Amino acid sequence: MIKYPSAKPATAYSIPASVYIIKSAAVSDCLNLTTISIPATVYNIGRLAFSGCTNLRKIISYIPEVHNYIITMGDGIFSGVNKDLCRLYVPVGRIYSYEQAAQWQDFNYIYEIDAVTGITINPTNQTINICESLDLASTVTITPSNASNDIITWSSSNPAIALVDANGIVTGLSAGNATITATTAEGNFAATCNVEVIMPTDMRYITLTVANGEDIELVMDHKFEYI
C-alpha cells in the first residue's frame, strides 16, 4: 500500500487483505478517518504510516504477532494519534503480546476483537425523491452489538439512479430502482435495501413566461429532462 488519499471524506477504512507492506506515511494526516483496520497479512509497516491521524478513535489489528522479529516497523508509526482516546483491538489471546511490543504498547486501551456475525438493514425498502439524500448507515445493525469492527463497504446496483458514498449516504439521481448493498469488512456479511427514486410532483411541471408575455409549461420526463 503506497498512499491513502488524505482528503478522502470516508471516516473508516479497511486495508485490503492483499496488502503485505504499508509504505512510509501511507495513511498519514487523514483527518477524516476515525476507524481503520489492518489485515493479518501485513508484515511490514513503514515509518510514520499512520502519523497525523489525530481523529482516529479505533484501530482493529488482525496481525497475529507483533514482536520485532516477526513484523518490521518503522519509527513514529502512530505519532500524533491520541493513545488515550484511540482504542486498539487485537486478536483473541494477543493482548499481552501487543502490550509488550514497541509502539503498540503506547496505546492505553487494548481489547480483544469481538467478531462480527451478521448485518441487517431495516427497513429493506426506501423511497426518495430525485436530488434527495438518505442516510442508510443509520438503518444498519451489525451483530453482535459489541462487534469491534463496524467498518462497512457500500455499493449500488445502479449508480445512475441511486448513488451511495463511502459513509452510506444515498442520493437519488434519476427515477427508477437500485439495490444498495452494505458489506462488513470483517466476514463479508451483506445486507441490501431496495431504493426507489421518484420525481416529486412539484418538480415535474415548470411554467416559464417568454418575452411576448406568453406562458409556456415545461414537462420533465423520468430522466429529469425537459420534453
Short mmCIF file of C-alpha atoms in Angstrom, two decimals:
data_model
loop_
_atom_site.label_atom_id
_atom_site.label_comp_id
_atom_site.label_asym_id
_atom_site.label_seq_id
_atom_site.Cartn_x
_atom_site.Cartn_y
_atom_site.Cartn_z
CA MET A 1 0.00 0.00 0.00
CA ILE A 2 1.55 3.28 -1.14
CA LYS A 3 -0.80 6.15 -0.21
CA TYR A 4 -4.37 6.58 1.03
CA PRO A 5 -5.80 9.96 -0.11
CA SER A 6 -5.64 12.23 2.93
CA ALA A 7 -8.61 14.34 1.77
CA LYS A 8 -10.93 11.37 1.21
CA PRO A 9 -14.19 12.00 3.11
CA ALA A 10 -14.67 8.42 4.35
CA THR A 11 -14.50 8.07 8.13
CA ALA A 12 -13.49 4.38 8.11
CA TYR A 13 -11.09 2.34 6.02
CA SER A 14 -10.34 -1.37 5.91
CA ILE A 15 -6.91 -2.07 4.42
CA PRO A 16 -7.37 -4.94 1.92
CA ALA A 17 -6.09 -8.41 2.77
CA SER A 18 -4.00 -8.25 -0.40
CA VAL A 19 -1.71 -5.72 1.30
CA TYR A 20 1.50 -7.05 2.85
CA ILE A 21 3.51 -3.85 3.18
CA ILE A 22 2.23 -0.47 4.34
CA LYS A 23 4.65 2.11 2.99
CA SER A 24 6.00 5.10 4.91
CA ALA A 25 3.33 7.75 5.58
CA ALA A 26 0.82 5.66 3.60
CA VAL A 27 -2.15 6.72 5.73
CA SER A 28 -0.70 9.88 7.26
CA ASP A 29 -2.62 13.09 8.01
CA CYS A 30 -6.03 11.57 7.22
CA LEU A 31 -8.09 13.83 9.45
CA ASN A 32 -11.44 12.33 8.42
CA LEU A 33 -10.54 8.80 9.49
CA THR A 34 -11.90 7.65 12.83
CA THR A 35 -11.59 3.88 12.29
CA ILE A 36 -9.08 1.74 10.44
CA SER A 37 -8.44 -2.00 10.26
CA ILE A 38 -5.14 -3.70 9.47
CA PRO A 39 -5.24 -7.20 7.93
CA ALA A 40 -3.35 -10.22 9.25
CA THR A 41 -1.31 -10.32 6.03
CA VAL A 42 0.75 -7.23 6.91
CA TYR A 43 4.34 -7.92 7.93
CA ASN A 44 5.96 -4.54 7.27
CA ILE A 45 4.76 -1.08 8.34
CA GLY A 46 6.81 1.91 7.21
CA ARG A 47 7.74 4.91 9.33
CA LEU A 48 5.02 7.48 10.03
CA ALA A 49 2.48 5.16 8.39
CA PHE A 50 -0.49 6.48 10.41
CA SER A 51 1.07 9.69 11.70
CA GLY A 52 -1.07 12.79 11.99
CA CYS A 53 -4.37 10.89 12.03
CA THR A 54 -5.47 12.89 15.03
CA ASN A 55 -9.12 11.83 14.89
CA LEU A 56 -8.51 8.08 14.94
CA ARG A 57 -10.61 6.52 17.69
CA LYS A 58 -10.39 2.83 16.78
CA ILE A 59 -7.67 0.64 15.26
CA ILE A 60 -8.52 -3.01 14.60
CA SER A 61 -5.37 -5.03 14.03
CA TYR A 62 -5.64 -8.63 12.83
CA ILE A 63 -1.86 -9.10 12.85
CA PRO A 64 -1.37 -12.22 14.97
CA GLU A 65 2.15 -11.48 16.15
CA VAL A 66 3.80 -8.06 16.50
CA HIS A 67 7.22 -8.81 18.01
CA ASN A 68 10.05 -7.16 16.07
CA TYR A 69 11.39 -10.48 14.82
CA ILE A 70 8.04 -11.19 13.14
CA ILE A 71 6.98 -7.79 11.81
CA THR A 72 9.16 -4.90 10.64
CA MET A 73 8.05 -1.47 11.84
CA GLY A 74 9.49 1.97 11.13
CA ASP A 75 9.67 4.86 13.57
CA GLY A 76 6.75 7.04 14.60
CA ILE A 77 4.06 4.87 13.03
CA PHE A 78 1.33 6.22 15.30
CA SER A 79 2.77 9.67 16.06
CA GLY A 80 0.00 12.21 16.51
CA VAL A 81 -2.61 9.55 17.26
CA ASN A 82 -4.18 10.16 20.67
CA LYS A 83 -3.32 6.99 22.63
CA ASP A 84 -5.83 7.87 25.36
CA LEU A 85 -8.81 8.27 23.04
CA CYS A 86 -7.95 5.70 20.35
CA ARG A 87 -8.84 2.10 21.24
CA LEU A 88 -6.71 -0.74 19.89
CA TYR A 89 -8.44 -4.06 19.15
CA VAL A 90 -6.27 -7.16 18.67
CA PRO A 91 -6.76 -10.88 18.00
CA VAL A 92 -8.09 -13.03 20.83
CA GLY A 93 -5.33 -14.07 23.22
CA ARG A 94 -2.84 -11.49 21.89
CA ILE A 95 -3.29 -8.56 24.28
CA TYR A 96 -0.11 -9.37 26.22
CA SER A 97 1.89 -9.63 23.01
CA TYR A 98 0.76 -6.15 21.91
CA GLU A 99 1.36 -4.72 25.39
CA GLN A 100 4.99 -5.84 25.15
CA ALA A 101 5.61 -4.67 21.57
CA ALA A 102 7.21 -1.32 20.77
CA GLN A 103 4.76 1.38 19.58
CA TRP A 104 1.73 -0.84 20.08
CA GLN A 105 2.31 -0.73 23.84
CA ASP A 106 1.80 3.05 23.78
CA PHE A 107 -1.96 2.59 23.50
CA ASN A 108 -3.60 2.85 26.90
CA TYR A 109 -6.65 0.77 25.98
CA ILE A 110 -6.13 -2.57 24.25
CA TYR A 111 -9.02 -5.03 23.83
CA GLU A 112 -9.65 -8.39 22.20
CA ILE A 113 -11.60 -8.30 18.95
CA ASP A 114 -15.28 -9.27 19.22
CA ALA A 115 -16.04 -10.90 15.88
CA VAL A 116 -18.82 -9.76 13.53
CA THR A 117 -21.54 -12.39 12.96
CA GLY A 118 -24.02 -10.57 10.73
CA ILE A 119 -25.58 -7.37 9.40
CA THR A 120 -29.14 -6.21 8.70
CA ILE A 121 -30.78 -3.15 7.15
CA ASN A 122 -34.23 -2.13 8.35
CA PRO A 123 -36.38 -1.18 6.54
CA THR A 124 -35.35 -3.06 3.42
CA ASN A 125 -37.29 -0.74 1.09
CA GLN A 126 -36.97 3.03 0.89
CA THR A 127 -38.34 5.76 -1.37
CA ILE A 128 -36.64 9.07 -2.00
CA ASN A 129 -37.07 11.95 -4.44
CA ILE A 130 -34.65 12.93 -7.16
CA CYS A 131 -31.94 15.17 -5.64
CA GLU A 132 -32.86 13.93 -2.16
CA SER A 133 -30.42 12.12 0.14
CA LEU A 134 -30.94 9.31 2.63
CA ASP A 135 -28.67 8.17 5.46
CA LEU A 136 -28.76 4.39 5.09
CA ALA A 137 -25.96 3.91 7.61
CA SER A 138 -28.39 4.85 10.37
CA THR A 139 -30.62 1.89 9.42
CA VAL A 140 -27.85 -0.71 9.70
CA THR A 141 -27.38 -3.10 12.61
CA ILE A 142 -24.20 -5.15 12.95
CA THR A 143 -24.33 -8.16 15.23
CA PRO A 144 -23.31 -8.63 17.92
CA SER A 145 -23.88 -5.09 19.15
CA ASN A 146 -20.39 -5.03 20.68
CA ALA A 147 -18.62 -6.18 17.49
CA SER A 148 -15.26 -4.43 17.28
CA ASN A 149 -15.08 -3.92 13.51
CA ASP A 150 -18.05 -1.87 12.34
CA ILE A 151 -16.49 -0.86 9.01
CA ILE A 152 -18.90 -1.23 6.07
CA THR A 153 -18.38 -1.09 2.31
CA TRP A 154 -21.28 0.37 0.32
CA SER A 155 -22.28 -0.26 -3.30
CA SER A 156 -25.18 0.47 -5.65
CA SER A 157 -26.53 -1.81 -8.36
CA ASN A 158 -27.33 1.28 -10.46
CA PRO A 159 -25.35 4.41 -9.52
CA ALA A 160 -27.06 6.34 -12.31
CA ILE A 161 -30.29 6.06 -10.34
CA ALA A 162 -29.11 5.99 -6.72
CA LEU A 163 -25.54 6.80 -5.79
CA VAL A 164 -24.13 5.76 -2.40
CA ASP A 165 -20.97 7.18 -0.85
CA ALA A 166 -18.43 5.59 1.50
CA ASN A 167 -20.43 6.72 4.54
CA GLY A 168 -23.74 5.19 3.44
CA ILE A 169 -25.40 8.38 2.18
CA VAL A 170 -27.66 7.59 -0.79
CA THR A 171 -28.58 10.31 -3.29
CA GLY A 172 -31.35 9.98 -5.87
CA LEU A 173 -30.18 10.94 -9.35
CA SER A 174 -32.94 9.73 -11.66
CA ALA A 175 -36.24 7.87 -11.43
CA GLY A 176 -36.04 4.11 -11.02
CA ASN A 177 -34.89 1.41 -8.62
CA ALA A 178 -31.47 0.45 -7.30
CA THR A 179 -30.28 -2.09 -4.75
CA ILE A 180 -27.91 -0.70 -2.15
CA THR A 181 -25.63 -3.29 -0.54
CA ALA A 182 -23.80 -2.93 2.76
CA THR A 183 -20.95 -5.42 3.29
CA THR A 184 -18.98 -5.81 6.50
CA ALA A 185 -15.20 -5.52 6.29
CA GLU A 186 -14.91 -8.48 8.65
CA GLY A 187 -16.59 -11.67 7.48
CA ASN A 188 -18.07 -10.15 4.28
CA PHE A 189 -21.60 -10.34 5.64
CA ALA A 190 -24.04 -8.42 3.42
CA ALA A 191 -27.46 -6.79 3.66
CA THR A 192 -29.45 -4.99 0.98
CA CYS A 193 -32.03 -2.26 0.66
CA ASN A 194 -34.13 -1.51 -2.42
CA VAL A 195 -34.25 2.23 -3.03
CA GLU A 196 -36.93 3.64 -5.32
CA VAL A 197 -36.18 7.09 -6.66
CA ILE A 198 -39.18 9.13 -7.77
CA MET A 199 -39.72 12.55 -9.25
CA PRO A 200 -41.53 14.98 -6.93
CA THR A 201 -44.84 16.16 -8.39
CA ASP A 202 -43.98 19.80 -7.70
CA MET A 203 -40.83 19.46 -9.84
CA ARG A 204 -42.46 17.84 -12.85
CA TYR A 205 -44.09 20.97 -14.26
CA ILE A 206 -42.40 24.34 -14.63
CA THR A 207 -44.11 27.41 -16.12
CA LEU A 208 -41.97 29.98 -17.92
CA THR A 209 -43.05 33.39 -19.17
CA VAL A 210 -41.42 34.28 -22.50
CA ALA A 211 -40.67 37.74 -23.91
CA ASN A 212 -44.10 38.23 -25.52
CA GLY A 213 -45.83 37.54 -22.20
CA GLU A 214 -46.98 34.04 -23.17
CA ASP A 215 -46.69 31.29 -20.54
CA ILE A 216 -45.01 28.04 -21.58
CA GLU A 217 -45.29 24.90 -19.46
CA LEU A 218 -42.27 22.56 -19.45
CA VAL A 219 -42.73 18.93 -18.51
CA MET A 220 -39.86 16.79 -17.22
CA ASP A 221 -39.65 13.09 -18.05
CA HIS A 222 -38.47 10.25 -15.76
CA LYS A 223 -34.84 11.10 -16.57
CA PHE A 224 -35.28 14.59 -15.17
CA GLU A 225 -35.07 16.09 -18.67
CA TYR A 226 -37.41 18.60 -20.26
CA ILE A 227 -39.69 17.29 -23.02
#
